[in-house]
mmCIF file of C-alpha atoms in Angstrom:
data_model
loop_
_atom_site.group_PDB
_atom_site.id
_atom_site.type_symbol
_atom_site.label_atom_id
_atom_site.label_comp_id
_atom_site.label_asym_id
_atom_site.label_seq_id
_atom_site.Cartn_x
_atom_site.Cartn_y
_atom_site.Cartn_z
ATOM 1 C CA MET Q 1 -4.170 -45.623 17.873
ATOM 2 C CA PRO Q 2 -0.637 -46.749 16.884
ATOM 3 C CA CYS Q 3 -1.856 -46.578 13.344
ATOM 4 C CA PHE Q 4 -3.073 -42.935 13.957
ATOM 5 C CA ILE Q 5 0.254 -41.985 15.354
ATOM 6 C CA ALA Q 6 2.141 -43.657 12.414
ATOM 7 C CA THR Q 7 -0.058 -41.840 9.982
ATOM 8 C CA ILE Q 8 0.784 -38.476 11.488
ATOM 9 C CA ALA Q 9 4.451 -39.222 11.730
ATOM 10 C CA GLN Q 10 4.290 -40.023 7.852
ATOM 11 C CA GLU Q 11 2.582 -36.682 7.230
ATOM 12 C CA CYS Q 12 5.158 -34.742 9.080
ATOM 13 C CA SER Q 13 8.291 -36.435 7.684
ATOM 14 C CA PRO Q 14 10.222 -34.774 4.809
ATOM 15 C CA GLU Q 15 8.684 -35.272 1.508
ATOM 16 C CA SER Q 16 10.560 -37.110 -1.297
ATOM 17 C CA MET Q 17 11.997 -34.617 -3.810
ATOM 18 C CA GLY Q 18 12.305 -37.487 -6.208
ATOM 19 C CA ASP Q 19 14.641 -36.216 -9.273
ATOM 20 C CA TYR Q 20 15.472 -32.724 -7.785
ATOM 21 C CA ASN Q 21 16.606 -31.461 -11.007
ATOM 22 C CA MET Q 22 18.855 -28.759 -9.927
ATOM 23 C CA SER Q 23 19.297 -26.867 -13.227
ATOM 24 C CA LEU Q 24 15.581 -26.427 -13.728
ATOM 25 C CA ARG Q 25 15.140 -25.008 -10.089
ATOM 26 C CA ILE Q 26 18.027 -22.624 -10.652
ATOM 27 C CA GLY Q 27 16.445 -21.750 -13.978
ATOM 28 C CA SER Q 28 13.327 -20.996 -12.227
ATOM 29 C CA ILE Q 29 15.030 -18.204 -10.215
ATOM 30 C CA PHE Q 30 15.488 -16.248 -13.532
ATOM 31 C CA ILE Q 31 12.239 -17.110 -15.004
ATOM 32 C CA ILE Q 32 10.359 -15.684 -11.753
ATOM 33 C CA LEU Q 33 12.858 -12.690 -11.755
ATOM 34 C CA ILE Q 34 12.185 -11.760 -15.508
ATOM 35 C CA THR Q 35 8.316 -12.262 -15.238
ATOM 36 C CA SER Q 36 8.143 -10.371 -12.220
ATOM 37 C CA ALA Q 37 10.134 -7.390 -13.545
ATOM 38 C CA ILE Q 38 8.037 -7.232 -16.682
ATOM 39 C CA GLY Q 39 4.788 -7.166 -14.588
ATOM 40 C CA THR Q 40 6.182 -4.332 -12.218
ATOM 41 C CA PHE Q 41 8.102 -1.981 -14.530
ATOM 42 C CA THR Q 42 5.662 -2.031 -17.333
ATOM 43 C CA PRO Q 43 3.170 0.245 -15.582
ATOM 44 C CA LEU Q 44 6.115 2.342 -14.308
ATOM 45 C CA LEU Q 45 7.487 2.885 -17.802
ATOM 46 C CA ILE Q 46 4.031 3.517 -19.429
ATOM 47 C CA HIS Q 47 3.207 6.157 -16.675
ATOM 48 C CA ARG Q 48 6.657 8.100 -17.235
ATOM 49 C CA ALA Q 49 7.280 7.605 -21.034
ATOM 50 C CA ARG Q 50 5.417 10.601 -21.802
ATOM 51 C CA LYS Q 51 2.715 12.978 -20.516
ATOM 52 C CA TYR Q 52 -0.880 11.816 -21.269
ATOM 53 C CA GLU Q 53 -4.428 13.021 -21.016
ATOM 54 C CA GLN Q 54 -7.558 11.438 -19.723
ATOM 55 C CA ASN Q 55 -9.137 9.039 -22.203
ATOM 56 C CA SER Q 56 -5.904 8.550 -24.012
ATOM 57 C CA PHE Q 57 -4.682 5.023 -24.937
ATOM 58 C CA GLN Q 58 -1.923 5.403 -22.254
ATOM 59 C CA ASP Q 59 -4.580 6.535 -19.568
ATOM 60 C CA TRP Q 60 -6.875 3.628 -20.586
ATOM 61 C CA VAL Q 61 -4.083 0.971 -20.230
ATOM 62 C CA LEU Q 62 -3.008 2.258 -16.862
ATOM 63 C CA LEU Q 63 -6.526 2.613 -15.568
ATOM 64 C CA ILE Q 64 -7.333 -1.063 -16.457
ATOM 65 C CA ALA Q 65 -4.017 -2.214 -15.027
ATOM 66 C CA LYS Q 66 -4.728 -0.259 -11.803
ATOM 67 C CA PHE Q 67 -8.319 -1.787 -11.102
ATOM 68 C CA PHE Q 68 -7.030 -5.164 -12.369
ATOM 69 C CA GLY Q 69 -4.431 -4.906 -9.758
ATOM 70 C CA THR Q 70 -7.041 -4.136 -7.102
ATOM 71 C CA GLY Q 71 -8.785 -7.417 -7.812
ATOM 72 C CA VAL Q 72 -5.509 -9.317 -7.791
ATOM 73 C CA ILE Q 73 -4.643 -7.985 -4.525
ATOM 74 C CA LEU Q 74 -8.000 -9.015 -3.061
ATOM 75 C CA ALA Q 75 -7.968 -12.606 -4.458
ATOM 76 C CA THR Q 76 -4.287 -12.992 -3.416
ATOM 77 C CA ALA Q 77 -5.353 -12.380 0.257
ATOM 78 C CA PHE Q 78 -8.608 -14.446 0.172
ATOM 79 C CA ILE Q 79 -7.398 -17.412 -2.169
ATOM 80 C CA HIS Q 80 -3.790 -17.658 -1.808
ATOM 81 C CA MET Q 81 -2.810 -16.539 1.714
ATOM 82 C CA LEU Q 82 -5.725 -16.956 4.218
ATOM 83 C CA PRO Q 83 -6.718 -20.503 3.181
ATOM 84 C CA ASP Q 84 -2.956 -21.612 3.286
ATOM 85 C CA ALA Q 85 -2.810 -20.141 6.793
ATOM 86 C CA MET Q 86 -6.088 -21.879 7.890
ATOM 87 C CA ASN Q 87 -4.727 -25.180 6.509
ATOM 88 C CA ASN Q 88 -1.339 -24.778 8.229
ATOM 89 C CA PHE Q 89 -2.780 -23.909 11.437
ATOM 90 C CA GLY Q 90 -4.853 -27.113 11.461
ATOM 91 C CA SER Q 91 -1.892 -29.250 10.426
ATOM 92 C CA PRO Q 92 -1.730 -32.277 12.781
ATOM 93 C CA CYS Q 93 2.032 -31.745 12.727
ATOM 94 C CA LEU Q 94 1.656 -28.714 15.146
ATOM 95 C CA ASP Q 95 1.545 -29.034 18.994
ATOM 96 C CA PRO Q 96 -2.020 -29.903 20.325
ATOM 97 C CA GLU Q 97 -2.181 -26.400 21.844
ATOM 98 C CA TRP Q 98 -2.439 -24.885 18.296
ATOM 99 C CA GLN Q 99 -5.273 -27.088 17.324
ATOM 100 C CA THR Q 100 -7.549 -26.385 20.376
ATOM 101 C CA TYR Q 101 -8.528 -23.043 18.678
ATOM 102 C CA GLY Q 102 -9.564 -23.104 15.083
ATOM 103 C CA SER Q 103 -9.406 -19.355 14.270
ATOM 104 C CA TRP Q 104 -5.739 -18.575 14.696
ATOM 105 C CA ALA Q 105 -5.437 -17.476 11.126
ATOM 106 C CA GLY Q 106 -8.172 -14.901 11.637
ATOM 107 C CA ILE Q 107 -6.545 -13.689 14.805
ATOM 108 C CA PHE Q 108 -3.194 -12.917 13.141
ATOM 109 C CA CYS Q 109 -4.985 -11.392 10.114
ATOM 110 C CA MET Q 110 -7.085 -9.125 12.544
ATOM 111 C CA ILE Q 111 -3.942 -8.221 14.418
ATOM 112 C CA ALA Q 112 -2.190 -7.039 11.140
ATOM 113 C CA SER Q 113 -5.333 -4.978 10.108
ATOM 114 C CA PHE Q 114 -5.313 -3.297 13.608
ATOM 115 C CA ALA Q 115 -1.693 -2.623 13.472
ATOM 116 C CA LEU Q 116 -1.875 -1.072 10.032
ATOM 117 C CA GLN Q 117 -4.693 1.086 11.148
ATOM 118 C CA LEU Q 118 -2.903 2.429 14.033
ATOM 119 C CA LEU Q 119 0.162 3.035 11.913
ATOM 120 C CA GLU Q 120 -1.910 4.964 9.351
ATOM 121 C CA LEU Q 121 -3.461 6.933 12.113
ATOM 122 C CA ALA Q 122 0.086 7.963 13.514
ATOM 123 C CA ALA Q 123 1.207 8.922 10.087
ATOM 124 C CA VAL Q 124 -1.863 11.159 9.303
ATOM 125 C CA SER Q 125 -1.603 12.772 12.695
ATOM 126 C CA ASN Q 126 1.984 13.452 12.221
ATOM 127 C CA SER Q 127 1.232 15.125 8.811
ATOM 128 C CA SER Q 128 -1.569 17.272 10.372
ATOM 129 C CA ARG Q 129 0.716 18.291 13.105
ATOM 130 C CA LEU Q 130 3.308 19.450 10.703
ATOM 131 C CA LYS Q 131 0.734 21.194 8.544
ATOM 132 C CA LEU Q 132 -0.396 23.082 11.751
ATOM 133 C CA GLN Q 133 3.167 24.168 12.510
ATOM 134 C CA GLN Q 134 3.745 25.178 9.064
ATOM 135 C CA SER Q 135 0.474 27.433 9.091
ATOM 136 C CA GLN Q 136 1.462 28.986 12.610
ATOM 137 C CA SER Q 137 5.018 29.719 11.173
ATOM 138 C CA THR Q 138 3.556 31.194 8.103
ATOM 139 C CA LYS Q 139 1.156 33.323 10.214
ATOM 140 C CA GLU Q 140 3.987 34.550 12.551
ATOM 141 C CA GLU Q 141 6.123 35.505 9.556
ATOM 142 C CA TYR Q 142 3.232 37.368 7.948
ATOM 143 C CA ASP Q 143 2.551 39.288 11.289
ATOM 144 C CA CYS Q 144 6.226 40.236 11.595
ATOM 145 C CA GLU Q 145 6.243 41.669 8.021
ATOM 146 C CA ALA Q 146 3.112 43.473 7.950
ATOM 147 C CA PRO Q 147 3.309 47.361 8.394
ATOM 148 C CA PRO Q 148 1.722 48.790 11.519
ATOM 149 C CA THR Q 149 -1.728 50.269 10.867
ATOM 150 C CA PRO Q 150 -1.820 54.091 11.266
ATOM 151 C CA THR Q 151 -4.485 55.435 13.669
ATOM 152 C CA THR Q 152 -5.874 58.898 14.128
ATOM 153 C CA PRO Q 153 -5.301 60.211 17.580
ATOM 154 C CA THR Q 154 -8.389 61.449 19.376
ATOM 155 C CA THR Q 155 -8.566 64.205 22.113
ATOM 156 C CA PRO Q 156 -10.069 63.037 25.229
ATOM 157 C CA THR Q 157 -12.928 65.137 26.435
ATOM 158 C CA ASN Q 158 -12.702 66.539 29.962
ATOM 159 C CA PRO Q 159 -16.108 67.824 31.243
ATOM 160 C CA LYS Q 160 -14.357 69.987 33.744
ATOM 161 C CA ASN Q 161 -12.616 72.114 31.106
ATOM 162 C CA ASN Q 162 -14.975 74.926 29.648
ATOM 163 C CA PHE Q 163 -12.370 76.307 27.030
ATOM 164 C CA SER Q 164 -13.082 75.350 23.460
ATOM 165 C CA GLU Q 165 -11.228 72.510 21.684
ATOM 166 C CA PRO Q 166 -9.106 73.638 18.651
ATOM 167 C CA PRO Q 167 -10.488 73.353 15.384
ATOM 168 C CA VAL Q 168 -9.893 70.255 13.484
ATOM 169 C CA ASP Q 169 -9.433 69.826 9.723
ATOM 170 C CA THR Q 170 -12.068 67.263 8.599
ATOM 171 C CA ARG Q 171 -10.350 66.802 5.380
ATOM 172 C CA SER Q 172 -7.322 65.283 7.288
ATOM 173 C CA ILE Q 173 -9.522 62.907 9.092
ATOM 174 C CA GLY Q 174 -11.156 61.641 5.942
ATOM 175 C CA SER Q 175 -7.831 60.864 4.421
ATOM 176 C CA THR Q 176 -6.093 59.300 7.515
ATOM 177 C CA THR Q 177 -8.633 57.274 9.519
ATOM 178 C CA THR Q 178 -9.188 54.631 7.171
ATOM 179 C CA THR Q 179 -6.481 52.281 6.297
ATOM 180 C CA THR Q 180 -6.675 49.256 3.967
ATOM 181 C CA PRO Q 181 -4.977 46.028 5.426
ATOM 182 C CA THR Q 182 -1.996 44.642 3.572
ATOM 183 C CA GLN Q 183 -3.086 41.766 1.371
ATOM 184 C CA HIS Q 184 -1.748 38.244 1.945
ATOM 185 C CA PRO Q 185 1.053 37.723 -0.394
ATOM 186 C CA HIS Q 186 -0.140 34.095 -1.219
ATOM 187 C CA PRO Q 187 -3.457 32.703 -2.626
ATOM 188 C CA PRO Q 188 -6.155 32.230 -0.158
ATOM 189 C CA HIS Q 189 -5.979 29.135 1.860
ATOM 190 C CA HIS Q 190 -2.618 28.072 0.219
ATOM 191 C CA VAL Q 191 -1.365 26.533 3.619
ATOM 192 C CA HIS Q 192 -4.495 24.347 4.055
ATOM 193 C CA SER Q 193 -4.506 23.294 0.580
ATOM 194 C CA ALA Q 194 -0.748 22.072 0.817
ATOM 195 C CA GLY Q 195 -1.483 20.486 4.122
ATOM 196 C CA PHE Q 196 -4.210 18.538 2.785
ATOM 197 C CA LEU Q 197 -2.084 17.246 -0.272
ATOM 198 C CA GLU Q 198 0.865 16.525 1.935
ATOM 199 C CA THR Q 199 -1.462 14.452 4.299
ATOM 200 C CA HIS Q 200 -3.086 12.652 1.460
ATOM 201 C CA ASN Q 201 0.208 11.987 -0.240
ATOM 202 C CA ALA Q 202 1.723 10.703 2.978
ATOM 203 C CA TYR Q 203 -1.301 8.348 3.588
ATOM 204 C CA LYS Q 204 -1.028 6.931 -0.009
ATOM 205 C CA ASP Q 205 2.712 6.500 0.201
ATOM 206 C CA ILE Q 206 2.645 4.696 3.665
ATOM 207 C CA ASN Q 207 -0.179 2.484 2.255
ATOM 208 C CA THR Q 208 1.806 1.382 -0.849
ATOM 209 C CA ILE Q 209 4.876 0.658 1.234
ATOM 210 C CA ILE Q 210 2.828 -1.535 3.635
ATOM 211 C CA LEU Q 211 1.044 -3.030 0.760
ATOM 212 C CA GLU Q 212 4.541 -4.186 -0.633
ATOM 213 C CA LEU Q 213 5.607 -5.515 2.636
ATOM 214 C CA GLY Q 214 2.466 -7.664 2.817
ATOM 215 C CA ILE Q 215 3.335 -9.020 -0.837
ATOM 216 C CA VAL Q 216 6.972 -9.665 -0.261
ATOM 217 C CA MET Q 217 6.422 -11.695 3.058
ATOM 218 C CA HIS Q 218 4.262 -14.069 0.985
ATOM 219 C CA SER Q 219 6.901 -13.996 -1.890
ATOM 220 C CA VAL Q 220 9.527 -15.196 0.185
ATOM 221 C CA ILE Q 221 7.473 -18.107 1.492
ATOM 222 C CA ILE Q 222 6.279 -19.275 -2.090
ATOM 223 C CA GLY Q 223 9.857 -19.247 -3.141
ATOM 224 C CA ILE Q 224 10.961 -21.483 -0.490
ATOM 225 C CA THR Q 225 7.907 -23.739 -1.181
ATOM 226 C CA LEU Q 226 8.662 -23.838 -4.775
ATOM 227 C CA ALA Q 227 12.349 -25.009 -4.256
ATOM 228 C CA ASN Q 228 11.186 -27.662 -1.900
ATOM 229 C CA THR Q 229 8.314 -29.059 -3.994
ATOM 230 C CA GLY Q 230 8.485 -32.618 -5.376
ATOM 231 C CA ALA Q 231 9.370 -33.354 -9.088
ATOM 232 C CA ASP Q 232 5.984 -34.338 -9.787
ATOM 233 C CA GLU Q 233 4.246 -30.950 -8.740
ATOM 234 C CA PHE Q 234 7.194 -28.576 -9.532
ATOM 235 C CA LEU Q 235 6.436 -27.700 -13.150
ATOM 236 C CA SER Q 236 2.766 -26.969 -12.681
ATOM 237 C CA LEU Q 237 3.433 -24.858 -9.562
ATOM 238 C CA LEU Q 238 6.128 -22.937 -11.382
ATOM 239 C CA ILE Q 239 3.880 -22.013 -14.200
ATOM 240 C CA ALA Q 240 1.112 -20.965 -11.771
ATOM 241 C CA LEU Q 241 3.796 -18.639 -9.919
ATOM 242 C CA VAL Q 242 4.921 -17.075 -13.045
ATOM 243 C CA PHE Q 243 1.477 -15.837 -13.742
ATOM 244 C CA HIS Q 244 1.046 -15.013 -10.020
ATOM 245 C CA GLN Q 245 4.147 -12.819 -9.798
ATOM 246 C CA PHE Q 246 3.364 -11.214 -13.071
ATOM 247 C CA PHE Q 247 -0.121 -10.258 -11.972
ATOM 248 C CA GLU Q 248 1.057 -9.076 -8.394
ATOM 249 C CA GLY Q 249 3.718 -7.046 -10.123
ATOM 250 C CA ILE Q 250 1.236 -5.171 -12.222
ATOM 251 C CA ALA Q 251 -0.841 -4.603 -9.184
ATOM 252 C CA LEU Q 252 2.287 -3.262 -7.293
ATOM 253 C CA GLY Q 253 3.469 -1.066 -10.226
ATOM 254 C CA THR Q 254 0.207 0.843 -10.618
ATOM 255 C CA ARG Q 255 0.260 1.603 -6.962
ATOM 256 C CA VAL Q 256 3.821 2.730 -7.066
ATOM 257 C CA ASN Q 257 2.696 5.045 -9.739
ATOM 258 C CA GLY Q 258 0.301 6.818 -7.435
ATOM 259 C CA MET Q 259 2.935 7.718 -5.008
ATOM 260 C CA HIS Q 260 4.049 11.226 -4.441
ATOM 261 C CA GLY Q 261 6.992 12.591 -6.669
ATOM 262 C CA ASP Q 262 8.086 12.048 -10.203
ATOM 263 C CA GLY Q 263 11.607 10.781 -9.727
ATOM 264 C CA TRP Q 264 12.666 7.362 -10.769
ATOM 265 C CA ALA Q 265 14.583 6.348 -7.431
ATOM 266 C CA ARG Q 266 11.767 5.470 -5.262
ATOM 267 C CA PRO Q 267 9.784 3.400 -7.934
ATOM 268 C CA VAL Q 268 13.025 1.424 -9.044
ATOM 269 C CA ILE Q 269 13.904 0.647 -5.436
ATOM 270 C CA MET Q 270 10.532 -0.544 -4.644
ATOM 271 C CA GLY Q 271 10.139 -2.558 -7.819
ATOM 272 C CA LEU Q 272 13.524 -4.267 -7.200
ATOM 273 C CA PHE Q 273 12.518 -5.143 -3.564
ATOM 274 C CA TYR Q 274 9.397 -6.953 -4.876
ATOM 275 C CA ILE Q 275 11.280 -8.520 -7.981
ATOM 276 C CA ILE Q 276 14.119 -10.157 -5.964
ATOM 277 C CA MET Q 277 11.974 -11.543 -3.008
ATOM 278 C CA THR Q 278 10.699 -14.670 -4.691
ATOM 279 C CA PRO Q 279 13.998 -15.674 -6.315
ATOM 280 C CA LEU Q 280 15.520 -14.911 -3.083
ATOM 281 C CA GLY Q 281 13.250 -17.453 -1.448
ATOM 282 C CA ILE Q 282 13.910 -20.050 -4.318
ATOM 283 C CA GLY Q 283 17.542 -19.494 -3.663
ATOM 284 C CA ILE Q 284 17.170 -20.143 0.106
ATOM 285 C CA GLY Q 285 14.943 -23.205 -0.495
ATOM 286 C CA ILE Q 286 17.639 -24.584 -2.795
ATOM 287 C CA GLY Q 287 20.466 -23.972 -0.421
ATOM 288 C CA ILE Q 288 18.489 -25.709 2.407
ATOM 289 C CA HIS Q 289 16.678 -28.484 0.477
ATOM 290 C CA SER Q 290 18.692 -31.394 1.788
ATOM 291 C CA SER Q 291 18.036 -30.518 5.498
ATOM 292 C CA PHE Q 292 14.827 -28.526 5.333
ATOM 293 C CA ASN Q 293 11.645 -30.198 6.236
ATOM 294 C CA PRO Q 294 8.580 -28.231 5.117
ATOM 295 C CA ASN Q 295 6.333 -30.471 7.366
ATOM 296 C CA SER Q 296 8.190 -29.554 10.520
ATOM 297 C CA PRO Q 297 6.195 -27.865 13.144
ATOM 298 C CA THR Q 298 8.366 -24.731 13.167
ATOM 299 C CA SER Q 299 8.196 -24.452 9.322
ATOM 300 C CA ILE Q 300 4.523 -24.878 9.263
ATOM 301 C CA LEU Q 301 3.915 -22.356 12.111
ATOM 302 C CA ALA Q 302 6.056 -19.791 10.862
ATOM 303 C CA SER Q 303 4.416 -20.038 7.243
ATOM 304 C CA ALA Q 304 1.034 -19.871 8.898
ATOM 305 C CA ILE Q 305 1.737 -16.791 10.887
ATOM 306 C CA LEU Q 306 3.396 -14.926 7.918
ATOM 307 C CA ASP Q 307 0.476 -15.764 5.592
ATOM 308 C CA SER Q 308 -2.195 -14.573 8.160
ATOM 309 C CA LEU Q 309 -0.225 -11.317 8.771
ATOM 310 C CA SER Q 310 0.093 -10.957 5.005
ATOM 311 C CA ALA Q 311 -3.548 -11.541 4.389
ATOM 312 C CA GLY Q 312 -4.588 -8.881 7.022
ATOM 313 C CA ILE Q 313 -2.214 -6.280 5.329
ATOM 314 C CA LEU Q 314 -3.692 -7.002 1.892
ATOM 315 C CA LEU Q 315 -7.315 -7.151 2.955
ATOM 316 C CA TYR Q 316 -7.121 -3.876 4.699
ATOM 317 C CA ASN Q 317 -5.350 -2.134 1.938
ATOM 318 C CA ALA Q 318 -7.788 -3.554 -0.491
ATOM 319 C CA TYR Q 319 -10.957 -2.625 1.221
ATOM 320 C CA VAL Q 320 -9.827 0.719 2.936
ATOM 321 C CA SER Q 321 -7.237 2.143 0.663
ATOM 322 C CA LEU Q 322 -7.997 0.799 -2.672
ATOM 323 C CA MET Q 323 -11.629 0.039 -2.982
ATOM 324 C CA SER Q 324 -13.190 2.569 -0.506
ATOM 325 C CA LEU Q 325 -11.036 5.698 -1.149
ATOM 326 C CA GLU Q 326 -10.404 5.176 -4.809
ATOM 327 C CA ILE Q 327 -14.159 4.236 -5.614
ATOM 328 C CA ASN Q 328 -16.751 4.903 -3.052
ATOM 329 C CA HIS Q 329 -15.297 8.072 -1.615
ATOM 330 C CA SER Q 330 -13.257 9.328 -4.539
ATOM 331 C CA PRO Q 331 -14.656 12.644 -6.037
ATOM 332 C CA GLU Q 332 -12.604 11.794 -9.307
ATOM 333 C CA PHE Q 333 -14.307 8.447 -9.510
ATOM 334 C CA GLN Q 334 -17.785 9.916 -9.232
ATOM 335 C CA GLN Q 335 -17.059 12.153 -12.160
ATOM 336 C CA TYR Q 336 -16.153 9.293 -14.466
ATOM 337 C CA SER Q 337 -18.688 8.319 -17.178
ATOM 338 C CA ILE Q 338 -20.768 5.200 -16.829
ATOM 339 C CA THR Q 339 -18.560 3.414 -19.363
ATOM 340 C CA ARG Q 340 -15.426 4.398 -17.617
ATOM 341 C CA LYS Q 341 -16.850 3.181 -14.250
ATOM 342 C CA LEU Q 342 -17.871 -0.019 -15.883
ATOM 343 C CA ILE Q 343 -14.687 -0.831 -17.200
ATOM 344 C CA CYS Q 344 -12.917 -0.121 -13.804
ATOM 345 C CA PHE Q 345 -15.193 -2.626 -12.190
ATOM 346 C CA LEU Q 346 -14.995 -5.281 -14.842
ATOM 347 C CA SER Q 347 -11.083 -4.957 -14.637
ATOM 348 C CA MET Q 348 -11.322 -5.294 -11.040
ATOM 349 C CA TYR Q 349 -13.631 -8.406 -11.163
ATOM 350 C CA ILE Q 350 -11.459 -9.995 -13.843
ATOM 351 C CA GLY Q 351 -8.260 -9.591 -11.922
ATOM 352 C CA ALA Q 352 -9.847 -11.275 -8.913
ATOM 353 C CA ALA Q 353 -11.216 -14.016 -11.107
ATOM 354 C CA ILE Q 354 -7.820 -14.970 -12.781
ATOM 355 C CA MET Q 355 -6.076 -14.918 -9.408
ATOM 356 C CA SER Q 356 -8.630 -17.224 -7.884
ATOM 357 C CA LEU Q 357 -8.249 -19.498 -10.914
ATOM 358 C CA ILE Q 358 -4.475 -19.471 -10.542
ATOM 359 C CA GLY Q 359 -5.120 -20.590 -6.881
ATOM 360 C CA LYS Q 360 -6.092 -23.949 -8.020
ATOM 361 C CA TRP Q 361 -2.495 -24.899 -9.057
ATOM 362 C CA SER Q 362 -0.550 -22.562 -6.425
#
């Protein structure tokens, strides 16, 4: 028993950093920053450089990157986030209460998925309500502007009167009794079409924003981890994270391309938000490296919960928003040729395979 307690105490003590090599760790901030920027902004620039048509070179590059990114997102959740969360929840450094139940990672992952589903439902319901209000407002405006329909007066018949009715000019009846309603000044169903597009765009925009939230939560964690990794493992982890951040940047950039609007402000802000998160985590890790213990119960628990929540966000997005809506239930995808569909699937599988391979070192 004393031997067991001593082993746990050793596992939970701060790791030896060896030669910390401050210059290399500061340099890693800029290395990660540049590679993340290249991965994120390349799809944005290609998409906005000029107009393109389907089956053009520009279209093929973005299509492959888009489905490659779907595979990257799925593998990031399954390979990089969820296993780390499970390992951390099973750490002997945590209080025994956390170790009496072995599925905490799944619980927090499920909570994130449920929360995301409710958030999307609220967003779609709000868009539908706004669409209905717009439809009613347009109808009221039309009713106010429409001219009154002329009617032909009719003389009531009184059976008690025996005198004859005055003659009526039948030509005037034919010319006045029939009135053609004023036509709607807009194309048919224009309100409903606009409402559907607004709902769909709002749904996609919210999904992309939440997807980025899940990615950046994990990015801060891996930045702090990199800054507090021992000298023997630092270089291999840095190389793995360079590819990790580059491919995640591609995945995020292609999703930002699908958001509503053609301006640059939103894509640039969202791109920068992702780009700075891992370098920010590295900077925080460098600043606290002398006092930070990655094996402390607080650090392990925080990392486990954040990784679980991030995994839930990414898994929900990957299966519901990306794979289901953009493949299984997408009329556009159903119209693709067999070759185009095959390339989409291969791109997705290759993205997942590469991120799974990177998981061996990160």
